[in-house]
Coordinates of C-alpha atoms and ligand atoms in Angstrom, one line a residue:
M183 CA -8.3 31.4 48.4
T184 CA -5.6 34.5 48.5
R185 CA -2.6 32.9 47.1
T186 CA 0.3 33.9 48.6
R187 CA 3.1 35.4 46.5
S188 CA 5.2 32.2 46.3
E189 CA 2.8 30.9 44.5
D190 CA 1.2 33.1 42.7
P191 CA 2.4 31.2 38.8
N192 CA 3.7 34.7 37.0
P193 CA 4.0 37.5 39.9
A194 CA 3.6 40.8 38.5
G195 CA 5.7 39.3 35.3
R196 CA 8.5 38.8 37.1
V197 CA 9.0 34.8 37.1
N198 CA 11.9 33.9 36.1
P199 CA 11.1 31.7 32.7
A200 CA 13.8 29.0 33.3
V201 CA 12.6 27.6 36.2
W202 CA 8.5 28.4 34.7
P203 CA 7.3 25.1 34.0
A204 CA 5.2 26.2 31.0
R205 CA 8.4 27.0 29.1
D206 CA 8.3 23.6 28.6
N207 CA 5.2 23.5 26.9
L208 CA 6.4 25.6 24.8
E209 CA 9.2 23.7 23.9
S210 CA 7.1 20.2 23.6
L211 CA 4.9 22.5 21.3
R212 CA 7.7 23.2 19.3
S213 CA 9.2 19.9 18.4
M214 CA 5.7 18.6 18.0
R215 CA 4.8 20.8 15.8
D216 CA 8.4 20.1 14.3
E217 CA 7.5 15.9 14.6
A218 CA 3.8 16.5 12.8
R219 CA 5.2 18.7 9.9
Q220 CA 8.4 16.0 9.0
G221 CA 5.1 13.5 8.4
G222 CA 6.5 10.4 7.2
G223 CA 10.0 11.3 8.0
T224 CA 12.4 13.2 4.7
K225 CA 13.1 9.4 2.9
R226 CA 9.1 8.9 2.3
I227 CA 9.2 12.9 1.3
E228 CA 12.2 12.4 -0.8
E229 CA 10.1 9.3 -2.1
Q230 CA 6.8 11.6 -2.9
H231 CA 8.7 14.4 -4.6
A232 CA 10.3 11.4 -7.0
R233 CA 7.4 9.8 -8.0
G234 CA 6.6 14.0 -9.2
K235 CA 4.5 14.8 -6.4
L236 CA 4.2 17.3 -3.7
T237 CA 3.7 16.6 0.0
A238 CA 0.5 17.5 1.8
R239 CA 1.6 21.1 2.8
E240 CA 3.0 22.1 -0.4
R241 CA 0.7 21.4 -1.7
I242 CA -1.5 23.6 0.6
D243 CA 0.9 26.0 -0.4
L244 CA 0.2 26.9 -3.4
L245 CA -3.8 26.3 -3.2
L246 CA -4.1 28.9 -0.6
D247 CA -2.7 32.6 -0.7
E248 CA 0.2 32.8 0.4
G249 CA 0.4 32.8 4.2
S250 CA -3.4 32.1 4.9
F251 CA -3.5 28.3 6.3
E252 CA -4.8 28.3 9.8
E253 CA -4.1 24.6 11.0
F254 CA -6.4 22.3 12.8
D255 CA -5.8 18.9 14.9
V256 CA -1.9 19.5 14.1
L257 CA -1.6 18.2 17.7
K258 CA -4.2 14.9 16.5
A259 CA -2.6 11.4 16.6
G260 CA -4.1 7.9 16.3
R261 CA -5.1 5.7 18.1
G262 CA -3.5 2.7 17.0
G263 CA -5.1 -0.5 15.3
H264 CA -6.2 -3.5 16.5
L265 CA -2.6 -5.2 15.6
G266 CA -1.1 -4.3 18.1
G267 CA 2.6 -2.0 18.1
E268 CA 0.9 0.6 14.9
K269 CA 3.1 3.4 15.2
S270 CA 0.6 6.7 16.2
Y271 CA 1.7 10.0 14.7
L272 CA 1.0 13.8 14.9
S273 CA -1.7 14.3 12.5
D274 CA -1.7 10.9 12.0
G275 CA -1.9 11.2 7.9
V276 CA -3.5 14.2 6.4
V277 CA -3.7 17.9 7.5
T278 CA -6.6 19.8 7.8
G279 CA -7.5 23.8 8.2
H280 CA -8.6 27.1 6.0
G281 CA -7.1 29.8 4.3
S282 CA -8.0 31.7 1.5
I283 CA -8.3 32.0 -2.2
D284 CA -7.8 35.2 -3.9
G285 CA -9.3 36.8 -0.7
R286 CA -12.0 34.3 -0.2
E287 CA -12.1 32.1 2.9
V288 CA -11.9 28.2 1.5
F289 CA -11.8 24.9 4.3
L290 CA -9.8 22.1 2.7
F291 CA -8.1 19.0 4.0
S292 CA -4.8 17.6 2.5
Q293 CA -3.6 13.8 2.8
D294 CA -0.2 13.3 3.4
F295 CA 1.0 10.2 2.0
T296 CA 4.1 9.5 3.1
V297 CA 2.5 8.8 6.9
V298 CA 0.9 4.8 6.4
G299 CA 0.3 6.2 2.8
G300 CA -1.9 8.6 3.7
S301 CA -4.9 6.2 4.7
L302 CA -7.8 7.1 6.6
G303 CA -8.6 6.2 10.1
E304 CA -10.4 7.0 12.9
A305 CA -8.5 10.4 14.0
H306 CA -8.0 10.8 10.3
S307 CA -11.1 11.3 9.3
E308 CA -12.0 13.2 12.6
K309 CA -10.2 15.7 11.3
I310 CA -11.6 16.2 8.0
G311 CA -15.2 15.4 9.7
K312 CA -14.5 19.6 11.9
V313 CA -13.6 21.0 8.9
M314 CA -16.7 19.8 7.1
D315 CA -18.8 20.8 9.3
H316 CA -17.1 24.4 9.9
A317 CA -17.3 24.7 6.2
V318 CA -20.9 24.1 6.7
R319 CA -21.8 26.7 9.4
V320 CA -19.7 29.1 8.3
G321 CA -21.0 28.8 4.5
A322 CA -16.8 28.6 2.5
P323 CA -16.0 26.0 0.3
F324 CA -14.3 22.4 0.9
I325 CA -11.6 21.0 -1.1
G326 CA -10.4 17.7 -0.7
I327 CA -7.0 17.2 -1.6
N328 CA -6.7 12.9 -1.8
D329 CA -3.4 10.7 -2.2
S330 CA -4.0 7.9 0.0
G331 CA -4.2 3.9 0.7
G332 CA -7.1 4.0 1.6
A333 CA -8.8 2.4 4.2
R334 CA -6.7 1.6 6.5
I335 CA -6.1 -1.4 7.1
Q336 CA -5.1 -1.9 10.7
E337 CA -8.1 -0.1 11.9
G338 CA -10.9 -2.6 10.1
V339 CA -14.3 -2.0 10.7
D340 CA -13.4 1.6 12.1
A341 CA -11.7 2.7 9.1
L342 CA -14.8 1.5 7.1
A343 CA -17.1 3.4 9.4
A344 CA -14.5 6.8 9.3
Y345 CA -15.4 7.0 5.3
G346 CA -18.9 6.6 5.6
S347 CA -19.0 9.7 8.2
I348 CA -17.4 11.2 5.5
F349 CA -19.2 10.2 2.2
N350 CA -22.3 11.5 5.0
R351 CA -20.8 14.5 5.4
N352 CA -20.7 14.5 1.4
V353 CA -24.2 14.4 0.7
Q354 CA -25.9 16.6 3.7
A355 CA -22.9 19.8 1.9
S356 CA -24.4 18.7 -1.7
G357 CA -26.1 21.9 -2.4
V358 CA -24.7 24.0 0.2
I359 CA -21.1 24.9 -0.4
P360 CA -19.5 23.7 -3.3
Q361 CA -17.0 20.8 -2.9
I362 CA -14.6 19.7 -5.2
S363 CA -11.6 17.5 -5.0
C364 CA -8.2 17.0 -5.8
V365 CA -7.4 13.2 -6.8
M366 CA -3.6 13.8 -6.7
G367 CA -2.4 10.5 -6.1
P368 CA -3.7 6.6 -5.1
C369 CA -8.0 6.9 -4.6
A370 CA -9.1 2.8 -4.5
G371 CA -11.8 1.2 -3.1
G372 CA -14.8 2.6 -1.8
A373 CA -12.6 5.9 -1.0
V374 CA -13.3 6.9 -4.6
Y375 CA -17.3 7.5 -3.6
S376 CA -16.5 10.7 -1.8
P377 CA -14.9 12.4 -5.0
A378 CA -17.4 11.0 -6.8
M379 CA -20.1 12.6 -4.8
T380 CA -18.5 16.5 -4.5
D381 CA -19.3 18.5 -7.6
F382 CA -16.1 18.5 -9.9
T383 CA -13.2 15.9 -9.7
F384 CA -9.5 17.2 -10.6
M385 CA -6.9 14.3 -10.9
V386 CA -3.5 14.8 -12.3
E387 CA -1.9 12.6 -15.5
S388 CA 0.3 9.3 -14.6
A389 CA 0.4 10.0 -10.4
S390 CA -3.1 9.4 -9.4
Y391 CA -5.3 7.0 -10.3
M392 CA -9.5 5.4 -9.0
F393 CA -10.3 3.1 -9.3
V394 CA -13.1 0.4 -7.6
T395 CA -11.1 -2.6 -7.9
G396 CA -7.3 -2.5 -8.7
P397 CA -5.7 -4.0 -11.2
N398 CA -4.5 -7.2 -9.0
V399 CA -8.4 -7.6 -8.3
V400 CA -9.3 -7.9 -11.8
K401 CA -6.6 -10.0 -12.2
T402 CA -7.9 -12.8 -10.2
V403 CA -11.4 -12.4 -11.1
I404 CA -11.6 -11.6 -14.9
H405 CA -8.1 -12.6 -15.9
Q406 CA -7.6 -9.6 -17.2
D407 CA -3.8 -7.6 -17.2
I408 CA -3.9 -3.3 -17.0
S409 CA -2.1 -1.1 -15.5
F410 CA -3.2 1.6 -12.7
E411 CA -2.7 3.5 -15.7
D412 CA -5.2 2.7 -18.2
L413 CA -7.4 1.1 -14.9
G414 CA -8.0 4.7 -14.0
G415 CA -5.8 7.1 -14.6
G416 CA -6.2 10.6 -15.2
A417 CA -6.8 9.7 -18.6
V418 CA -9.3 7.5 -18.9
H419 CA -11.5 9.3 -16.5
A420 CA -10.9 12.6 -18.7
E421 CA -11.8 11.1 -21.8
K422 CA -13.8 7.9 -21.3
S423 CA -16.1 7.6 -17.6
G424 CA -16.6 10.6 -16.8
V425 CA -15.3 10.5 -13.1
A426 CA -12.4 13.3 -13.8
H427 CA -13.6 17.1 -14.7
F428 CA -10.0 18.3 -14.8
V429 CA -7.0 16.6 -15.4
L430 CA -3.7 18.5 -15.6
P431 CA 0.1 17.7 -16.3
N432 CA 0.8 18.2 -12.7
D433 CA 0.3 19.3 -9.0
I434 CA 1.5 23.2 -9.5
L435 CA -1.3 23.8 -12.8
C436 CA -3.6 21.2 -11.1
L437 CA -4.1 23.4 -8.0
R438 CA -3.7 26.6 -10.0
E439 CA -6.8 25.4 -12.0
V440 CA -8.6 25.1 -8.6
R441 CA -7.9 28.5 -7.7
R442 CA -9.3 30.0 -11.2
L443 CA -12.9 27.6 -10.9
I444 CA -13.4 29.0 -7.4
N445 CA -13.4 32.7 -8.7
Y446 CA -16.1 31.1 -11.0
L447 CA -18.4 30.2 -7.8
P448 CA -19.9 31.3 -4.6
S449 CA -19.1 30.9 -1.2
N450 CA -22.6 28.8 -1.1
N451 CA -25.8 28.7 -1.7
L452 CA -27.3 31.3 -0.2
Q453 CA -24.7 34.0 -1.9
E454 CA -25.0 34.8 -6.0
P455 CA -21.0 33.9 -7.7
P456 CA -18.7 36.8 -7.3
I457 CA -18.6 40.0 -9.8
L458 CA -15.3 40.6 -11.7
D459 CA -15.1 43.6 -13.9
L460 CA -13.6 42.6 -17.3
Q461 CA -13.0 45.5 -18.8
D462 CA -15.1 44.7 -21.4
P463 CA -17.6 46.5 -22.8
I464 CA -21.2 45.0 -23.1
D465 CA -22.5 46.2 -26.3
R466 CA -19.1 44.9 -27.7
T467 CA -20.5 43.7 -31.3
D468 CA -18.5 40.8 -33.5
P469 CA -19.5 41.1 -36.9
A470 CA -17.1 37.8 -37.5
L471 CA -20.0 35.8 -36.3
D472 CA -22.5 37.3 -38.9
Y473 CA -20.6 34.9 -41.3
L474 CA -19.8 31.4 -38.1
V475 CA -22.8 29.4 -39.8
P476 CA -21.2 27.8 -43.6
A477 CA -23.6 28.2 -45.6
N478 CA -23.9 24.7 -46.2
P479 CA -25.7 23.5 -43.1
N480 CA -23.7 20.0 -43.0
Q481 CA -20.5 21.8 -42.8
A482 CA -18.6 21.6 -38.8
Y483 CA -17.3 25.4 -37.4
D484 CA -16.5 25.5 -34.4
M485 CA -19.2 26.6 -30.8
K486 CA -15.5 27.5 -29.5
V487 CA -15.6 30.6 -31.7
L488 CA -19.4 32.1 -30.4
I489 CA -18.7 30.9 -27.4
R490 CA -14.8 33.7 -26.6
S491 CA -16.8 36.4 -28.9
I492 CA -19.0 36.6 -26.5
L493 CA -18.0 36.5 -22.9
D494 CA -16.0 39.0 -21.0
G495 CA -12.8 38.8 -21.9
A496 CA -13.1 35.8 -24.3
E497 CA -12.4 33.7 -21.2
F498 CA -14.0 30.4 -21.1
F499 CA -13.6 28.5 -18.4
E500 CA -14.6 24.9 -19.8
V501 CA -15.8 22.1 -18.0
H502 CA -15.4 18.4 -18.8
G503 CA -12.9 19.6 -21.8
R504 CA -12.4 16.0 -22.6
F505 CA -15.9 14.2 -22.2
A506 CA -18.2 13.4 -24.5
R507 CA -16.6 16.7 -26.6
N508 CA -19.9 16.7 -28.7
L509 CA -21.7 19.5 -25.4
L510 CA -19.5 21.7 -24.6
I511 CA -20.1 23.3 -20.8
G512 CA -18.2 25.6 -18.4
F513 CA -17.9 28.9 -16.7
G514 CA -17.1 32.5 -18.3
R515 CA -18.8 36.2 -16.9
L516 CA -21.3 38.4 -19.1
G517 CA -21.2 41.7 -18.0
G518 CA -18.8 41.0 -14.1
K519 CA -21.0 38.3 -13.4
T520 CA -20.8 34.3 -13.7
I521 CA -22.4 32.4 -15.8
G522 CA -22.8 28.9 -16.8
L523 CA -22.7 27.8 -20.7
I524 CA -24.5 24.7 -22.1
A525 CA -24.0 24.3 -25.7
N526 CA -23.7 22.1 -28.8
Q527 CA -20.8 21.8 -30.5
P528 CA -20.9 21.0 -34.0
A529 CA -17.8 20.3 -34.7
V530 CA -17.8 17.2 -33.0
L531 CA -20.5 14.2 -34.0
A532 CA -22.2 17.0 -35.5
G533 CA -23.7 18.4 -31.9
V534 CA -25.0 15.5 -31.4
L535 CA -26.7 14.3 -27.6
D536 CA -25.9 10.7 -26.8
S537 CA -26.2 9.2 -23.4
N538 CA -22.7 11.3 -22.2
A539 CA -23.5 14.0 -23.0
S540 CA -26.6 14.4 -21.5
V541 CA -25.6 13.3 -18.5
K542 CA -22.8 15.5 -18.1
G543 CA -25.1 18.6 -19.1
A544 CA -27.8 17.1 -16.9
R545 CA -25.0 17.2 -13.4
F546 CA -24.3 20.3 -14.4
V547 CA -26.9 22.9 -15.0
R548 CA -28.4 21.1 -11.1
F549 CA -24.6 22.2 -10.0
C550 CA -25.3 25.8 -11.3
D551 CA -29.2 25.7 -10.7
V552 CA -28.0 25.3 -7.3
F553 CA -25.7 27.9 -6.6
N554 CA -27.2 30.8 -8.3
I555 CA -25.3 31.0 -11.3
P556 CA -27.8 32.2 -14.7
L557 CA -28.4 29.9 -18.0
I558 CA -26.6 30.4 -21.3
C559 CA -27.3 27.8 -23.5
L560 CA -26.5 27.9 -27.3
V561 CA -28.2 25.4 -29.7
D562 CA -26.0 23.6 -32.9
V563 CA -28.1 19.8 -31.9
P564 CA -28.9 17.4 -35.4
G565 CA -30.8 15.7 -32.9
F566 CA -30.4 12.5 -30.2
M567 CA -27.6 9.6 -31.1
P568 CA -29.1 6.7 -32.9
G569 CA -28.4 2.9 -33.1
P570 CA -28.4 -0.1 -30.7
E571 CA -25.3 1.5 -28.6
Q572 CA -27.2 4.6 -27.3
E573 CA -30.7 2.7 -26.9
H574 CA -29.5 -0.7 -25.6
G575 CA -27.3 1.8 -23.1
G576 CA -30.0 3.7 -22.4
I577 CA -30.2 6.7 -24.0
I578 CA -33.9 7.5 -22.7
R579 CA -33.3 7.4 -19.5
H580 CA -30.3 10.0 -19.5
G581 CA -31.4 12.0 -22.4
A582 CA -34.3 12.6 -19.5
K583 CA -31.7 13.2 -17.3
L584 CA -30.8 16.5 -18.7
L585 CA -34.8 17.5 -20.2
Y586 CA -35.5 16.7 -15.7
A587 CA -32.4 19.0 -15.1
F588 CA -33.6 22.1 -17.7
I589 CA -37.2 21.9 -16.1
E590 CA -36.0 21.6 -12.5
A591 CA -33.9 24.7 -12.8
T592 CA -34.5 28.3 -11.6
V593 CA -31.6 30.6 -12.2
P594 CA -32.4 32.7 -15.0
R595 CA -32.5 30.4 -18.5
I596 CA -31.2 31.6 -21.3
T597 CA -31.1 29.9 -25.0
V598 CA -29.6 30.7 -28.7
V599 CA -30.7 29.1 -31.5
V600 CA -27.5 28.9 -33.7
R601 CA -28.2 26.9 -36.4
K602 CA -30.3 23.3 -36.1
A603 CA -32.3 22.3 -33.9
Y604 CA -34.5 19.6 -34.2
G605 CA -37.4 17.2 -32.8
G606 CA -36.6 16.2 -28.9
A607 CA -33.1 17.8 -29.2
Y608 CA -34.6 20.8 -29.6
I609 CA -36.9 20.7 -27.1
V610 CA -34.2 19.4 -24.6
M611 CA -32.1 22.8 -24.7
N612 CA -33.3 24.5 -22.6
S613 CA -36.3 25.6 -24.8
K614 CA -39.4 27.7 -24.4
H615 CA -41.6 25.2 -23.6
I616 CA -39.9 23.6 -21.1
G617 CA -39.2 27.0 -18.6
A618 CA -36.3 28.9 -20.7
D619 CA -37.0 32.4 -19.7
I620 CA -35.7 33.8 -22.9
N621 CA -35.6 32.1 -26.4
Y622 CA -33.5 34.3 -29.2
A623 CA -32.7 32.5 -32.9
W624 CA -30.7 33.1 -35.0
P625 CA -31.8 34.2 -39.0
T626 CA -29.6 30.7 -39.4
A627 CA -31.5 28.7 -36.9
E628 CA -33.4 25.6 -38.4
I629 CA -36.5 24.5 -36.3
A630 CA -37.8 21.7 -37.4
V631 CA -39.5 18.1 -35.8
L632 CA -36.8 16.1 -38.5
G633 CA -34.2 17.3 -41.1
P634 CA -35.2 18.7 -44.5
R635 CA -33.7 15.1 -46.0
G636 CA -35.0 12.6 -43.0
A637 CA -38.5 14.2 -43.2
A638 CA -38.9 14.7 -47.0
E639 CA -38.1 10.5 -46.6
V640 CA -41.1 10.6 -44.7
I641 CA -44.0 12.6 -45.7
Y642 CA -43.7 12.5 -49.8
R643 CA -42.3 8.6 -49.4
K644 CA -45.2 7.5 -51.6
E645 CA -44.1 10.3 -54.4
I646 CA -41.0 9.3 -54.5
R647 CA -40.7 5.9 -55.0
E648 CA -43.5 6.6 -57.8
S649 CA -41.2 8.5 -59.6
S650 CA -39.2 7.8 -62.2
D651 CA -36.2 10.1 -60.8
P652 CA -36.9 9.4 -57.0
H653 CA -33.3 11.5 -56.2
V654 CA -34.3 14.0 -58.4
V655 CA -38.0 14.2 -56.4
L656 CA -35.8 14.1 -53.1
S657 CA -34.1 16.6 -54.0
E658 CA -36.7 18.8 -54.5
K659 CA -38.8 17.8 -52.0
E660 CA -36.0 18.4 -49.4
D661 CA -35.8 22.1 -50.9
F662 CA -39.2 22.9 -50.1
Y663 CA -39.4 21.3 -46.8
R664 CA -35.9 24.0 -46.1
K665 CA -37.8 27.0 -47.2
T666 CA -41.0 26.1 -45.3
F667 CA -39.5 25.0 -42.1
A668 CA -35.8 25.6 -42.0
N669 CA -35.5 29.0 -40.6
P670 CA -36.6 30.6 -37.3
F671 CA -39.9 32.8 -39.0
L672 CA -42.2 30.1 -37.7
A673 CA -41.1 29.5 -34.3
A674 CA -40.5 33.7 -33.6
K675 CA -44.2 33.7 -35.3
R676 CA -45.6 31.5 -32.5
G677 CA -43.9 33.6 -29.5
Y678 CA -41.5 30.3 -29.1
I679 CA -38.5 32.7 -30.0
D680 CA -38.4 35.8 -28.2
D681 CA -36.9 37.5 -31.2
V682 CA -34.2 37.0 -34.2
I683 CA -31.2 38.7 -33.7
F684 CA -28.5 39.4 -35.6
P685 CA -25.5 37.6 -34.8
R686 CA -23.2 39.8 -33.8
D687 CA -25.5 41.6 -31.5
T688 CA -25.4 38.0 -29.7
R689 CA -23.3 39.6 -26.5
G690 CA -25.3 42.8 -26.1
R691 CA -28.7 40.7 -26.2
L692 CA -27.6 38.2 -23.4
I693 CA -25.8 41.0 -20.9
R694 CA -29.3 43.0 -21.2
S695 CA -31.5 39.6 -21.0
L696 CA -30.2 38.7 -17.6
Q697 CA -30.0 42.5 -16.7
V698 CA -33.7 42.1 -16.9
L699 CA -34.2 38.5 -15.4
E700 CA -32.0 39.4 -12.0
G701 CA -34.6 39.3 -10.0
K702 CA -36.4 36.8 -11.2
T703 CA -39.1 34.5 -8.9
T704 CA -40.3 31.0 -9.4
Q705 CA -42.9 29.0 -6.8
R706 CA -43.1 25.2 -6.5
P707 CA -45.2 23.5 -5.0
K708 CA -43.7 21.9 -1.9
R709 CA -41.8 18.5 -1.6
K710 CA -39.2 16.4 -0.5
H711 CA -37.6 16.2 -3.3
G712 CA -38.4 15.4 -7.0
N713 CA -37.3 12.4 -8.0
I714 CA -34.5 12.6 -10.9
P715 CA -34.1 9.6 -13.3
L716 CA -31.0 8.5 -12.6
Ligands
HXC1095 C1 -2.7 0.7 5.6 C2 -1.6 0.8 4.0 C3 -2.5 1.5 3.1 C4 -3.5 1.0 3.8 C5 -0.8 1.8 2.4 N1 -0.5 1.8 3.4 N2 -2.4 1.3 1.8 N3 -1.2 1.0 5.6 N4 -3.2 0.9 5.7 N5 -4.9 0.6 2.8 C6 1.1 1.5 3.8 C7 2.0 0.9 3.0 O1 2.0 -0.5 4.0 C8 3.2 1.0 3.3 O2 3.7 1.4 4.6 C9 3.2 2.8 3.2 O3 1.5 2.6 3.5 C10 3.1 3.4 1.6 O4 2.3 2.0 1.0 P1 3.7 1.8 -0.5 O5 2.6 0.2 -0.6 O6 4.8 1.4 0.2 O7 3.1 2.9 -1.5 P2 3.1 2.3 -3.5 O8 3.8 1.1 -3.6 O9 3.2 3.7 -4.1 O10 1.6 1.4 -3.2 C11 0.2 2.1 -3.3 C12 -1.3 1.6 -3.5 C13 -1.0 0.5 -1.8 C14 -0.9 1.3 -4.7 C15 -2.1 2.5 -2.2 O11 0.1 1.0 -0.8 C16 -2.1 -0.1 -1.8 O12 -2.1 -1.7 -2.5 N6 -2.8 -0.2 -0.4 C17 -3.5 -0.5 -0.2 C18 -5.0 -0.4 -0.8 C19 -6.0 -1.1 -0.5 O13 -6.7 -2.4 -0.6 N7 -7.0 -0.5 0.3 C20 -8.2 -0.5 0.6 C21 -9.1 0.2 -0.3 S1 -10.7 -0.4 0.1 P3 5.3 0.9 4.9 O14 5.7 0.9 6.2 O15 5.7 -0.9 4.6 O16 6.2 1.3 4.0 C22 -11.4 1.0 0.6 C23 -12.5 0.9 1.1 C24 -13.3 2.7 1.5 O17 -10.0 1.8 1.0 C25 -13.8 2.3 2.3 C26 -15.4 3.1 2.1 C27 -17.0 2.4 2.0

């Protein structure tokens, strides 16, 4: 059908905008966007600031490269609840979309506490689900900024279903794209399980808390008074529970750390991590390392000195820094490439492996493996932590997780035994026997079944007991054992250690090893998945 001139909505672009109906739509769009940007209104934004918290949009601005944010579903509104009379808000309490971090695309959501307490209902979760699906399809990291009163009570079971749909997506995306959670306000009830299933959780001191049941329920059920902070604040989760990998003093520092973390990670499991040349010579040696290990085997030293010495630009991005500090984990670069580092810390509990350290290490090893990040393991471990507390707390199960995770890992795996490597802990810490690719030892390494005193007490028990001076005999036997076993040479003779290296050369040897392992391939039999001892 041909239109007459008067029916044409824009004849040759000469229509008078004043009478063109689309003009109203432009105005509507402007006012709807303004309304959405206002969230819960000026008063609630002021309250948010008064609590030391930024708004959902301010957080996005800080997280992403300037001007890179592209928003989705700004006009999507909630369908209301089952009580009747609920106000419907544009954007429904969450801002979603994508943007870049140092030029690399990420998808994200940021909950708006000023709108119905950032609570999550049907529309809110559909928005989150949409960006999660995009992130998986295009292979980009996903970041969730949580600040929410949890399931929107007025929406009843629809709100619970909404959480279920997010949990589903968290699991489907696991191991495909990196998932990062920032908890920057309340996160309570079942809502905690989304951050818990993502790869890394950030919290903000004094402003955020996570718990399955809050202080009121604790009071009712077990008659205990406890504050929000003491029950589930950032410090508690960073130090005691291990739920938080990072805790920062405020929103600004927290979001800056997220940007730093992203820079170590590939965008998805099919990519390699980004390369960043810090102009640190590959063959740089550090003569001070020859003197790092004290002459007295019972004296502690700080493993971070070695870590900083070998990494490009001395930059170590520590993960879980306040939890199970007897094991250090984190990212760094060697020759520009990201590596995951697992190291015993002799300065804390003599570097012993306990349940928390094992779980901390195991999850990190699995993250690195799934995202193509080579593993470097620095060993100084006297053994597993003894005692009923650890045994009854399941150190057998937890230690098995670390063992399983290393064996399962197919990325390049390199180990340096710096000092002690005793018993089961020696095997677990990425030994040759469980599939490490290249194993080095320093001349100060002690690789044996037991430490010299414990070993002497067992194998010379009768002799010691029957001697006139048991202390002298014990110490003679201890010395004899140390000379025989407490060195790396027996292991090197057997080929369990590929080379005993000069400490000063460690960085160069590691980088050369990583280069040669770049083309590593591993065949595994087909299966649905293994059954890691959870
Ligand atoms: C609906 C909510 C809400 C929720 C907060 N609001 N949480 N509305 N559903 N879950 C609303 C409040 O009514 C209030 O609205 C506004 O948000 C701000 O909340 P305040 O209480 O004024 O803020 P504050 O004093 O800072 O306290 C924050 C809070 C508290 C501790 C989070 O709001 C609270 O306890 N909320 C309920 C938490 C909860 O039990 N959620 C369900 C958890 S179970 P007005 O209009 O009055 O200002 C869960 C299950 C998940 O989430 C299931 C997964 C399987």
